[in-house]
Amino acid sequence: MLSIRNIVKQYAAHRALDDVSIEVKSGQVFGLLGPNGAGKTSLIRIINQITAPDSGEIYFDGEKLNQSHIGRIGYLPEERGLYKKMEIGEQMIYLARLKGLSRDEATRRLKVWFEKLDMTSWWKKKIEELSKGMQQKAQFVATVLHEPDLIILDEPFSGFDPVNAEIIKDEILELNKNGATILFSTHRMESVEELCDSIALINKSHKILDGTVKGIKNSYKNSTYFVEYIGSPLIFNGNEPFDLLEEKSSEDDSHVIKIKLKERSTSNDVLQYIIPKVQVNMLQEVVPSMNEIFIEKVNQIS
Amino acid sequence: MDKILLIIKREYITRVRKRSFIVMIFLLPLLILVMGVIIGLVANSSNKIEDQNTVVVVDNSGVFAGKFHNIPNLTFQNSTSSVSDLKAKAKKTDFLSALVIPADFTRKDAVQFYSKDKPSTIVTGEIEKQMNDIARANELIKHHIDTAVLSAIKSNISLKTIEITDLGEQQTSLGAMIGVGIACSILIYMSVFIYGAQVMRGVIEEKTSRIVEVVISSVKPFQLMMGKVIGVGLVGLTQFAAWIVLSYLATKITGSVQHGPPTGIMGALAALQTIPFGPVLGVFIFYFLTGYLLYSALFAAVGSAVDSETETQQFMFPITLPLLFTYILSVSILFQAPNGSLAVWLSMIPLTAPVAMVLRMPFGVPGWQLGISMTLMVLTFIFAIYVAARIYRVGILMYGKKASYKELVKWFFYKE
């Protein structure tokens, strides 16, 4: 869908993007992660053809990115806003027409969206008469009204109250189900695990990590497990198929240990070793959260 | 191209729909209407003497006594009282004055007029006129010329200026030329700034409301800027067109209210007929458009560089200076020498030409000067738009960064 190849963007003394390459597959929900100032917005602006890269190329559906793709992309910028003194219906139609929709088609689709999001009574209202949350909702509709194939959302959940954030999240997922590819930038990791298929992590203008969320998490697993058992505390002598990292006991005879597998051992070996001794309640692999990976990666670099 | 039309349409319609625009359309012709009526009234009343004036005449020459004729509100009385008595009397009484004519009245400042307050020029003018007539008649009679002949040759002469041009003799009126020149230059000066400022405010509005990033993900910054500039420019033209039509109607109405000889506004209108309106209007529209394009592009660049209107000051001053300068100079210098070297230079330099040229236009401007000035104007506004667009495209995305001139230069050289 979107192939970003070796993008370099230089602003005077500051290099915003340095040789960044990212592949976004069709139908994905792709998360662009990174701390503030990493270069996410610069990259998003380049994809939207707001600015041009100094070197590198972007391919959209196999074609070199050009003006004809503008109507197939929907963009919700981080810094968002609408014309304050313009009526909301008229404004939505105007923005959709700038994306290439006809007036009639824009009106028809807008009615559907307004119905769906309980906004029908807003049509004649001016933006300045709406609450902040309502404005965000309207802006989201403006982003997707022309039914873009690629929807780019820069920090989409900032500024939404939890209720509206949930509504928007559901809408994003539904659009994705209907075939739209979603690219969104965020530094909120919990939304990444919930929504994204793949991510790329950008830090200090370099891409430092990318891949599917599952793949990345798996690669950051380090054969660590939690085991919960009931019985008298285990005694370890060094012949176990694992090393003990942590041990916690509670009053009702239940104990939790955190272990790391020795080389060439598996979780089955662990169970075989423990089961004769105690009653095992749970064995769970410790998978690092995206947040931990993110922090670890960013700190590693800097 | 389709998109720029959409932008133009939005800019145009949102402005034309505003109440302030509609009010302005009717306000100016209404002002002209009111001014016309006032001028008419003043012109009618200023020829009359307001209060009942009595002039006591002490004639030591024997030429004038009894020959003054009374006009409404001005009565002459002969007297043989002493001058000091009369002076004392005049000092106490309003609208009573003493006219003392010595025997050698032809000597300079010999005839004296005493009154309590400063006499109205209409009164003194009337007295001087009558005295001149009487003295002349007296001389002529002395030389045995019949008074019947005298009254026959009495005429009322006023000058009608006729300019000799290639097109033949053309009646012109200096007053009307000055009036039209000034009106055009004020109108250009104000409209370039009013509409230029609207462009700037529009850019700032888009930048502060953050809509700009959404819009330029659909269109090029250049299209957005030009769409705004053109849209606002069309608003200006609409306003002019409405004014011209309504002003014409307004003068028709005032014209039909007044009867009799062309006085006041009708006199002025008659004088206006002598000016070649086609060329003046054509040149006016040309300089409004090019001047507006030039300045509004600069205003747009300024708007893109700031985060609020209060920050515009440092950039606005150097931009507004050339026009302001010409505007101030216009009254004093261009008037005295509308074809003098300063006037010519100012009408060549593109930054000052819009005001200077329309001011000179009614007085006639040589074709080659107009040609050079117009060419420079077009080249400069294209250049200004190019420069402005390069600053604009970077500026609109720079939030919360205080721009300096150095910064603007840097932006200009940014690659896309």
mmCIF file of N, CA, C and O in Angstrom, chain B residues 93-177:
data_model
loop_
_atom_site.group_PDB
_atom_site.id
_atom_site.type_symbol
_atom_site.label_atom_id
_atom_site.label_comp_id
_atom_site.label_asym_id
_atom_site.label_seq_id
_atom_site.Cartn_x
_atom_site.Cartn_y
_atom_site.Cartn_z
ATOM 1 N N THR B 93 -23.505 98.325 18.855
ATOM 2 C CA THR B 93 -24.628 97.666 18.201
ATOM 3 C C THR B 93 -24.159 96.536 17.283
ATOM 4 O O THR B 93 -23.228 96.706 16.493
ATOM 5 N N ASP B 94 -24.860 95.424 17.404
ATOM 6 C CA ASP B 94 -24.587 94.319 16.483
ATOM 7 C C ASP B 94 -25.078 94.676 15.093
ATOM 8 O O ASP B 94 -26.112 95.337 14.933
ATOM 9 N N PHE B 95 -24.365 94.217 14.109
ATOM 10 C CA PHE B 95 -24.773 94.349 12.704
ATOM 11 C C PHE B 95 -24.967 95.794 12.249
ATOM 12 O O PHE B 95 -25.667 96.062 11.308
ATOM 13 N N LEU B 96 -24.368 96.712 13.010
ATOM 14 C CA LEU B 96 -24.359 98.104 12.540
ATOM 15 C C LEU B 96 -22.906 98.461 12.284
ATOM 16 O O LEU B 96 -22.056 98.246 13.137
ATOM 17 N N SER B 97 -22.633 98.918 11.093
ATOM 18 C CA SER B 97 -21.249 99.249 10.788
ATOM 19 C C SER B 97 -21.169 100.603 10.103
ATOM 20 O O SER B 97 -22.168 101.104 9.589
ATOM 21 N N ALA B 98 -19.972 101.179 10.132
ATOM 22 C CA ALA B 98 -19.776 102.504 9.536
ATOM 23 C C ALA B 98 -18.805 102.401 8.383
ATOM 24 O O ALA B 98 -17.765 101.755 8.485
ATOM 25 N N LEU B 99 -19.179 103.015 7.263
ATOM 26 C CA LEU B 99 -18.311 103.018 6.092
ATOM 27 C C LEU B 99 -17.869 104.456 5.866
ATOM 28 O O LEU B 99 -18.698 105.337 5.641
ATOM 29 N N VAL B 100 -16.586 104.705 5.993
ATOM 30 C CA VAL B 100 -16.087 106.078 5.885
ATOM 31 C C VAL B 100 -15.304 106.213 4.588
ATOM 32 O O VAL B 100 -14.305 105.537 4.366
ATOM 33 N N ILE B 101 -15.827 107.107 3.700
ATOM 34 C CA ILE B 101 -15.186 107.278 2.398
ATOM 35 C C ILE B 101 -14.567 108.664 2.344
ATOM 36 O O ILE B 101 -15.276 109.667 2.395
ATOM 37 N N PRO B 102 -13.246 108.735 2.274
ATOM 38 C CA PRO B 102 -12.611 110.062 2.188
ATOM 39 C C PRO B 102 -12.707 110.617 0.769
ATOM 40 O O PRO B 102 -13.131 109.910 -0.143
ATOM 41 N N ALA B 103 -12.295 111.863 0.614
ATOM 42 C CA ALA B 103 -12.379 112.501 -0.701
ATOM 43 C C ALA B 103 -11.469 111.781 -1.692
ATOM 44 O O ALA B 103 -11.849 111.522 -2.831
ATOM 45 N N ASP B 104 -10.261 111.442 -1.217
ATOM 46 C CA ASP B 104 -9.347 110.762 -2.151
ATOM 47 C C ASP B 104 -9.495 109.256 -2.020
ATOM 48 O O ASP B 104 -8.575 108.527 -1.675
ATOM 49 N N PHE B 105 -10.698 108.775 -2.328
ATOM 50 C CA PHE B 105 -11.033 107.372 -2.062
ATOM 51 C C PHE B 105 -10.255 106.383 -2.930
ATOM 52 O O PHE B 105 -10.208 105.199 -2.669
ATOM 53 N N THR B 106 -9.642 106.854 -4.003
ATOM 54 C CA THR B 106 -8.921 105.907 -4.874
ATOM 55 C C THR B 106 -7.582 105.487 -4.271
ATOM 56 O O THR B 106 -6.983 104.516 -4.714
ATOM 57 N N ARG B 107 -7.109 106.268 -3.262
ATOM 58 C CA ARG B 107 -5.856 105.883 -2.607
ATOM 59 C C ARG B 107 -6.023 104.507 -1.942
ATOM 60 O O ARG B 107 -7.095 104.156 -1.478
ATOM 61 N N LYS B 108 -4.944 103.781 -1.889
ATOM 62 C CA LYS B 108 -5.017 102.425 -1.307
ATOM 63 C C LYS B 108 -5.391 102.488 0.172
ATOM 64 O O LYS B 108 -4.855 103.290 0.923
ATOM 65 N N ASP B 109 -6.330 101.624 0.575
ATOM 66 C CA ASP B 109 -6.788 101.517 1.957
ATOM 67 C C ASP B 109 -7.393 102.806 2.491
ATOM 68 O O ASP B 109 -7.441 103.023 3.705
ATOM 69 N N ALA B 110 -7.829 103.695 1.622
ATOM 70 C CA ALA B 110 -8.395 104.960 2.076
ATOM 71 C C ALA B 110 -9.782 104.742 2.681
ATOM 72 O O ALA B 110 -10.127 105.327 3.708
ATOM 73 N N VAL B 111 -10.586 103.895 2.065
ATOM 74 C CA VAL B 111 -11.951 103.661 2.535
ATOM 75 C C VAL B 111 -11.905 102.733 3.748
ATOM 76 O O VAL B 111 -11.238 101.700 3.719
ATOM 77 N N GLN B 112 -12.604 103.177 4.818
ATOM 78 C CA GLN B 112 -12.536 102.378 6.037
ATOM 79 C C GLN B 112 -13.900 101.875 6.454
ATOM 80 O O GLN B 112 -14.923 102.528 6.226
ATOM 81 N N PHE B 113 -13.871 100.690 7.048
ATOM 82 C CA PHE B 113 -15.115 100.031 7.425
ATOM 83 C C PHE B 113 -15.000 99.651 8.908
ATOM 84 O O PHE B 113 -14.090 98.933 9.308
ATOM 85 N N TYR B 114 -15.926 100.189 9.734
ATOM 86 C CA TYR B 114 -15.863 99.914 11.169
ATOM 87 C C TYR B 114 -17.050 99.055 11.573
ATOM 88 O O TYR B 114 -18.189 99.342 11.190
ATOM 89 N N SER B 115 -16.746 97.979 12.360
ATOM 90 C CA SER B 115 -17.868 97.185 12.868
ATOM 91 C C SER B 115 -17.447 96.536 14.182
ATOM 92 O O SER B 115 -16.254 96.460 14.504
ATOM 93 N N LYS B 116 -18.454 96.091 14.915
ATOM 94 C CA LYS B 116 -18.193 95.518 16.234
ATOM 95 C C LYS B 116 -17.461 94.174 16.083
ATOM 96 O O LYS B 116 -16.476 93.899 16.745
ATOM 97 N N ASP B 117 -17.987 93.341 15.195
ATOM 98 C CA ASP B 117 -17.369 92.032 14.974
ATOM 99 C C ASP B 117 -16.699 92.018 13.610
ATOM 100 O O ASP B 117 -16.896 92.912 12.801
ATOM 101 N N LYS B 118 -15.954 90.998 13.386
ATOM 102 C CA LYS B 118 -15.332 90.844 12.068
ATOM 103 C C LYS B 118 -16.459 90.739 11.033
ATOM 104 O O LYS B 118 -17.354 89.905 11.158
ATOM 105 N N PRO B 119 -16.426 91.601 10.055
ATOM 106 C CA PRO B 119 -17.530 91.598 9.102
ATOM 107 C C PRO B 119 -17.457 90.359 8.212
ATOM 108 O O PRO B 119 -16.382 89.825 7.961
ATOM 109 N N SER B 120 -18.622 89.901 7.748
ATOM 110 C CA SER B 120 -18.634 88.737 6.870
ATOM 111 C C SER B 120 -18.091 89.142 5.509
ATOM 112 O O SER B 120 -18.276 90.271 5.047
ATOM 113 N N THR B 121 -17.411 88.231 4.879
ATOM 114 C CA THR B 121 -16.805 88.552 3.583
ATOM 115 C C THR B 121 -17.871 88.811 2.533
ATOM 116 O O THR B 121 -17.630 89.503 1.547
ATOM 117 N N ILE B 122 -19.044 88.257 2.765
ATOM 118 C CA ILE B 122 -20.121 88.503 1.796
ATOM 119 C C ILE B 122 -20.526 89.981 1.847
ATOM 120 O O ILE B 122 -20.735 90.625 0.816
ATOM 121 N N VAL B 123 -20.586 90.522 3.087
ATOM 122 C CA VAL B 123 -20.957 91.930 3.248
ATOM 123 C C VAL B 123 -19.892 92.834 2.633
ATOM 124 O O VAL B 123 -20.178 93.693 1.791
ATOM 125 N N THR B 124 -18.623 92.595 3.022
ATOM 126 C CA THR B 124 -17.562 93.466 2.505
ATOM 127 C C THR B 124 -17.423 93.308 1.004
ATOM 128 O O THR B 124 -17.199 94.276 0.277
ATOM 129 N N GLY B 125 -17.596 92.088 0.536
ATOM 130 C CA GLY B 125 -17.507 91.845 -0.909
ATOM 131 C C GLY B 125 -18.578 92.612 -1.658
ATOM 132 O O GLY B 125 -18.314 93.224 -2.702
ATOM 133 N N GLU B 126 -19.771 92.586 -1.104
ATOM 134 C CA GLU B 126 -20.878 93.285 -1.749
ATOM 135 C C GLU B 126 -20.605 94.791 -1.795
ATOM 136 O O GLU B 126 -20.832 95.447 -2.812
ATOM 137 N N ILE B 127 -20.092 95.317 -0.655
ATOM 138 C CA ILE B 127 -19.811 96.755 -0.593
ATOM 139 C C ILE B 127 -18.736 97.128 -1.605
ATOM 140 O O ILE B 127 -18.857 98.088 -2.370
ATOM 141 N N GLU B 128 -17.654 96.328 -1.636
ATOM 142 C CA GLU B 128 -16.580 96.613 -2.589
ATOM 143 C C GLU B 128 -17.101 96.593 -4.020
ATOM 144 O O GLU B 128 -16.779 97.459 -4.837
ATOM 145 N N LYS B 129 -17.932 95.617 -4.309
ATOM 146 C CA LYS B 129 -18.455 95.479 -5.666
ATOM 147 C C LYS B 129 -19.277 96.716 -6.040
ATOM 148 O O LYS B 129 -19.094 97.302 -7.116
ATOM 149 N N GLN B 130 -20.150 97.066 -5.086
ATOM 150 C CA GLN B 130 -21.002 98.230 -5.383
ATOM 151 C C GLN B 130 -20.167 99.498 -5.544
ATOM 152 O O GLN B 130 -20.388 100.303 -6.449
ATOM 153 N N MET B 131 -19.151 99.654 -4.651
ATOM 154 C CA MET B 131 -18.320 100.860 -4.737
ATOM 155 C C MET B 131 -17.565 100.915 -6.047
ATOM 156 O O MET B 131 -17.460 101.962 -6.685
ATOM 157 N N ASN B 132 -17.025 99.773 -6.455
ATOM 158 C CA ASN B 132 -16.315 99.734 -7.734
ATOM 159 C C ASN B 132 -17.228 100.126 -8.886
ATOM 160 O O ASN B 132 -16.852 100.899 -9.768
ATOM 161 N N ASP B 133 -18.440 99.552 -8.860
ATOM 162 C CA ASP B 133 -19.401 99.876 -9.916
ATOM 163 C C ASP B 133 -19.705 101.364 -9.944
ATOM 164 O O ASP B 133 -19.705 102.011 -10.996
ATOM 165 N N ILE B 134 -19.952 101.896 -8.728
ATOM 166 C CA ILE B 134 -20.317 103.319 -8.644
ATOM 167 C C ILE B 134 -19.166 104.192 -9.120
ATOM 168 O O ILE B 134 -19.324 105.122 -9.913
ATOM 169 N N ALA B 135 -17.941 103.858 -8.638
ATOM 170 C CA ALA B 135 -16.781 104.668 -9.001
ATOM 171 C C ALA B 135 -16.541 104.620 -10.498
ATOM 172 O O ALA B 135 -16.262 105.642 -11.147
ATOM 173 N N ARG B 136 -16.693 103.418 -11.082
ATOM 174 C CA ARG B 136 -16.464 103.287 -12.514
ATOM 175 C C ARG B 136 -17.500 104.093 -13.298
ATOM 176 O O ARG B 136 -17.175 104.843 -14.222
ATOM 177 N N ALA B 137 -18.736 103.946 -12.857
ATOM 178 C CA ALA B 137 -19.808 104.677 -13.532
ATOM 179 C C ALA B 137 -19.565 106.178 -13.451
ATOM 180 O O ALA B 137 -19.736 106.917 -14.434
ATOM 181 N N ASN B 138 -19.110 106.573 -12.257
ATOM 182 C CA ASN B 138 -18.834 107.990 -12.048
ATOM 183 C C ASN B 138 -17.790 108.507 -13.013
ATOM 184 O O ASN B 138 -17.940 109.545 -13.649
ATOM 185 N N GLU B 139 -16.702 107.738 -13.175
ATOM 186 C CA GLU B 139 -15.629 108.120 -14.089
ATOM 187 C C GLU B 139 -16.133 108.200 -15.520
ATOM 188 O O GLU B 139 -15.832 109.136 -16.264
ATOM 189 N N LEU B 140 -16.916 107.192 -15.883
ATOM 190 C CA LEU B 140 -17.414 107.139 -17.256
ATOM 191 C C LEU B 140 -18.328 108.330 -17.547
ATOM 192 O O LEU B 140 -18.252 108.940 -18.605
ATOM 193 N N ILE B 141 -19.153 108.647 -16.537
ATOM 194 C CA ILE B 141 -20.057 109.783 -16.738
ATOM 195 C C ILE B 141 -19.253 111.061 -16.887
ATOM 196 O O ILE B 141 -19.520 111.913 -17.715
ATOM 197 N N LYS B 142 -18.192 111.123 -16.036
ATOM 198 C CA LYS B 142 -17.319 112.290 -16.124
ATOM 199 C C LYS B 142 -16.790 112.451 -17.533
ATOM 200 O O LYS B 142 -16.578 113.536 -18.031
ATOM 201 N N HIS B 143 -16.550 111.319 -18.201
ATOM 202 C CA HIS B 143 -16.054 111.375 -19.568
ATOM 203 C C HIS B 143 -17.168 111.336 -20.588
ATOM 204 O O HIS B 143 -16.965 110.939 -21.728
ATOM 205 N N HIS B 144 -18.361 111.690 -20.145
ATOM 206 C CA HIS B 144 -19.514 111.873 -21.027
ATOM 207 C C HIS B 144 -19.956 110.615 -21.733
ATOM 208 O O HIS B 144 -20.248 110.600 -22.905
ATOM 209 N N ILE B 145 -19.935 109.531 -21.066
ATOM 210 C CA ILE B 145 -20.500 108.313 -21.660
ATOM 211 C C ILE B 145 -21.876 108.100 -21.067
ATOM 212 O O ILE B 145 -22.080 108.200 -19.858
ATOM 213 N N ASP B 146 -22.806 107.833 -21.909
ATOM 214 C CA ASP B 146 -24.207 107.732 -21.516
ATOM 215 C C ASP B 146 -24.433 106.561 -20.554
ATOM 216 O O ASP B 146 -23.913 105.470 -20.760
ATOM 217 N N THR B 147 -25.186 106.769 -19.513
ATOM 218 C CA THR B 147 -25.472 105.694 -18.557
ATOM 219 C C THR B 147 -26.297 104.574 -19.177
ATOM 220 O O THR B 147 -26.244 103.429 -18.755
ATOM 221 N N ALA B 148 -27.059 104.931 -20.185
ATOM 222 C CA ALA B 148 -27.828 103.891 -20.886
ATOM 223 C C ALA B 148 -26.883 102.897 -21.538
ATOM 224 O O ALA B 148 -27.086 101.677 -21.479
ATOM 225 N N VAL B 149 -25.818 103.454 -22.157
ATOM 226 C CA VAL B 149 -24.812 102.583 -22.763
ATOM 227 C C VAL B 149 -24.169 101.716 -21.687
ATOM 228 O O VAL B 149 -23.935 100.524 -21.851
ATOM 229 N N LEU B 150 -23.931 102.381 -20.551
ATOM 230 C CA LEU B 150 -23.300 101.680 -19.446
ATOM 231 C C LEU B 150 -24.060 100.429 -19.019
ATOM 232 O O LEU B 150 -23.507 99.347 -18.921
ATOM 233 N N SER B 151 -25.355 100.643 -18.790
ATOM 234 C CA SER B 151 -26.132 99.487 -18.327
ATOM 235 C C SER B 151 -26.208 98.412 -19.400
ATOM 236 O O SER B 151 -26.311 97.223 -19.113
ATOM 237 N N ALA B 152 -26.107 98.860 -20.671
ATOM 238 C CA ALA B 152 -26.159 97.889 -21.761
ATOM 239 C C ALA B 152 -24.899 97.025 -21.786
ATOM 240 O O ALA B 152 -24.951 95.835 -22.097
ATOM 241 N N ILE B 153 -23.753 97.638 -21.490
ATOM 242 C CA ILE B 153 -22.517 96.843 -21.558
ATOM 243 C C ILE B 153 -22.196 96.120 -20.251
ATOM 244 O O ILE B 153 -21.227 95.392 -20.142
ATOM 245 N N LYS B 154 -23.039 96.328 -19.256
ATOM 246 C CA LYS B 154 -22.811 95.603 -17.995
ATOM 247 C C LYS B 154 -22.929 94.106 -18.271
ATOM 248 O O LYS B 154 -23.911 93.636 -18.814
ATOM 249 N N SER B 155 -21.922 93.427 -17.938
ATOM 250 C CA SER B 155 -22.016 91.985 -18.173
ATOM 251 C C SER B 155 -21.534 91.235 -16.942
ATOM 252 O O SER B 155 -20.932 91.803 -16.042
ATOM 253 N N ASN B 156 -21.832 89.972 -16.929
ATOM 254 C CA ASN B 156 -21.425 89.138 -15.798
ATOM 255 C C ASN B 156 -20.482 88.075 -16.339
ATOM 256 O O ASN B 156 -20.880 87.105 -16.963
ATOM 257 N N ILE B 157 -19.215 88.263 -16.130
ATOM 258 C CA ILE B 157 -18.234 87.375 -16.758
ATOM 259 C C ILE B 157 -17.637 86.420 -15.735
ATOM 260 O O ILE B 157 -17.260 86.824 -14.631
ATOM 261 N N SER B 158 -17.593 85.141 -16.063
ATOM 262 C CA SER B 158 -16.800 84.208 -15.249
ATOM 263 C C SER B 158 -16.021 83.326 -16.207
ATOM 264 O O SER B 158 -16.426 83.114 -17.349
ATOM 265 N N LEU B 159 -14.885 82.838 -15.749
ATOM 266 C CA LEU B 159 -13.997 82.129 -16.655
ATOM 267 C C LEU B 159 -14.416 80.682 -16.860
ATOM 268 O O LEU B 159 -14.821 79.996 -15.944
ATOM 269 N N LYS B 160 -14.273 80.269 -18.080
ATOM 270 C CA LYS B 160 -14.472 78.862 -18.397
ATOM 271 C C LYS B 160 -13.157 78.410 -19.007
ATOM 272 O O LYS B 160 -12.719 78.936 -20.020
ATOM 273 N N THR B 161 -12.494 77.421 -18.341
ATOM 274 C CA THR B 161 -11.178 77.046 -18.851
ATOM 275 C C THR B 161 -11.324 75.993 -19.924
ATOM 276 O O THR B 161 -12.115 75.063 -19.817
ATOM 277 N N ILE B 162 -10.552 76.150 -20.966
ATOM 278 C CA ILE B 162 -10.598 75.208 -22.086
ATOM 279 C C ILE B 162 -9.187 74.745 -22.376
ATOM 280 O O ILE B 162 -8.270 75.555 -22.556
ATOM 281 N N GLU B 163 -8.998 73.434 -22.355
ATOM 282 C CA GLU B 163 -7.667 72.888 -22.554
ATOM 283 C C GLU B 163 -7.518 72.484 -24.009
ATOM 284 O O GLU B 163 -8.429 71.898 -24.587
ATOM 285 N N ILE B 164 -6.375 72.825 -24.576
ATOM 286 C CA ILE B 164 -6.173 72.464 -25.983
ATOM 287 C C ILE B 164 -5.401 71.152 -26.030
ATOM 288 O O ILE B 164 -4.285 71.049 -25.544
ATOM 289 N N THR B 165 -6.011 70.121 -26.549
ATOM 290 C CA THR B 165 -5.351 68.818 -26.645
ATOM 291 C C THR B 165 -5.473 68.314 -28.065
ATOM 292 O O THR B 165 -6.095 68.944 -28.916
ATOM 293 N N ASP B 166 -4.864 67.139 -28.278
ATOM 294 C CA ASP B 166 -4.919 66.552 -29.610
ATOM 295 C C ASP B 166 -6.346 66.247 -30.023
ATOM 296 O O ASP B 166 -6.686 66.195 -31.186
ATOM 297 N N LEU B 167 -7.153 65.960 -29.022
ATOM 298 C CA LEU B 167 -8.517 65.567 -29.333
ATOM 299 C C LEU B 167 -9.383 66.765 -29.657
ATOM 300 O O LEU B 167 -10.576 66.656 -29.828
ATOM 301 N N GLY B 168 -8.760 67.931 -29.665
ATOM 302 C CA GLY B 168 -9.537 69.133 -29.890
ATOM 303 C C GLY B 168 -9.686 69.859 -28.577
ATOM 304 O O GLY B 168 -9.109 69.478 -27.565
ATOM 305 N N GLU B 169 -10.435 70.902 -28.590
ATOM 306 C CA GLU B 169 -10.577 71.675 -27.371
ATOM 307 C C GLU B 169 -11.443 70.921 -26.390
ATOM 308 O O GLU B 169 -12.494 70.404 -26.735
ATOM 309 N N GLN B 170 -10.946 70.838 -25.189
ATOM 310 C CA GLN B 170 -11.651 70.047 -24.213
ATOM 311 C C GLN B 170 -11.927 70.942 -23.030
ATOM 312 O O GLN B 170 -11.056 71.645 -22.545
ATOM 313 N N GLN B 171 -13.129 70.897 -22.596
ATOM 314 C CA GLN B 171 -13.434 71.715 -21.436
ATOM 315 C C GLN B 171 -13.039 70.932 -20.201
ATOM 316 O O GLN B 171 -13.423 69.802 -20.035
ATOM 317 N N THR B 172 -12.246 71.521 -19.370
ATOM 318 C CA THR B 172 -11.878 70.831 -18.140
ATOM 319 C C THR B 172 -12.067 71.779 -16.980
ATOM 320 O O THR B 172 -12.148 72.985 -17.146
ATOM 321 N N SER B 173 -12.127 71.152 -15.859
ATOM 322 C CA SER B 173 -12.251 71.951 -14.668
ATOM 323 C C SER B 173 -11.192 71.475 -13.706
ATOM 324 O O SER B 173 -11.141 70.307 -13.350
ATOM 325 N N LEU B 174 -10.302 72.355 -13.319
ATOM 326 C CA LEU B 174 -9.200 71.993 -12.436
ATOM 327 C C LEU B 174 -9.742 71.409 -11.140
ATOM 328 O O LEU B 174 -9.262 70.411 -10.626
ATOM 329 N N GLY B 175 -10.792 72.033 -10.641
ATOM 330 C CA GLY B 175 -11.369 71.570 -9.376
ATOM 331 C C GLY B 175 -11.813 70.129 -9.475
ATOM 332 O O GLY B 175 -11.520 69.311 -8.604
ATOM 333 N N ALA B 176 -12.465 69.802 -10.572
ATOM 334 C CA ALA B 176 -12.962 68.442 -10.736
ATOM 335 C C ALA B 176 -11.804 67.463 -10.854
ATOM 336 O O ALA B 176 -11.853 66.358 -10.309
ATOM 337 N N MET B 177 -10.724 67.876 -11.554
ATOM 338 C CA MET B 177 -9.578 66.983 -11.702
ATOM 339 C C MET B 177 -8.955 66.689 -10.355
ATOM 340 O O MET B 177 -8.623 65.543 -10.035
#
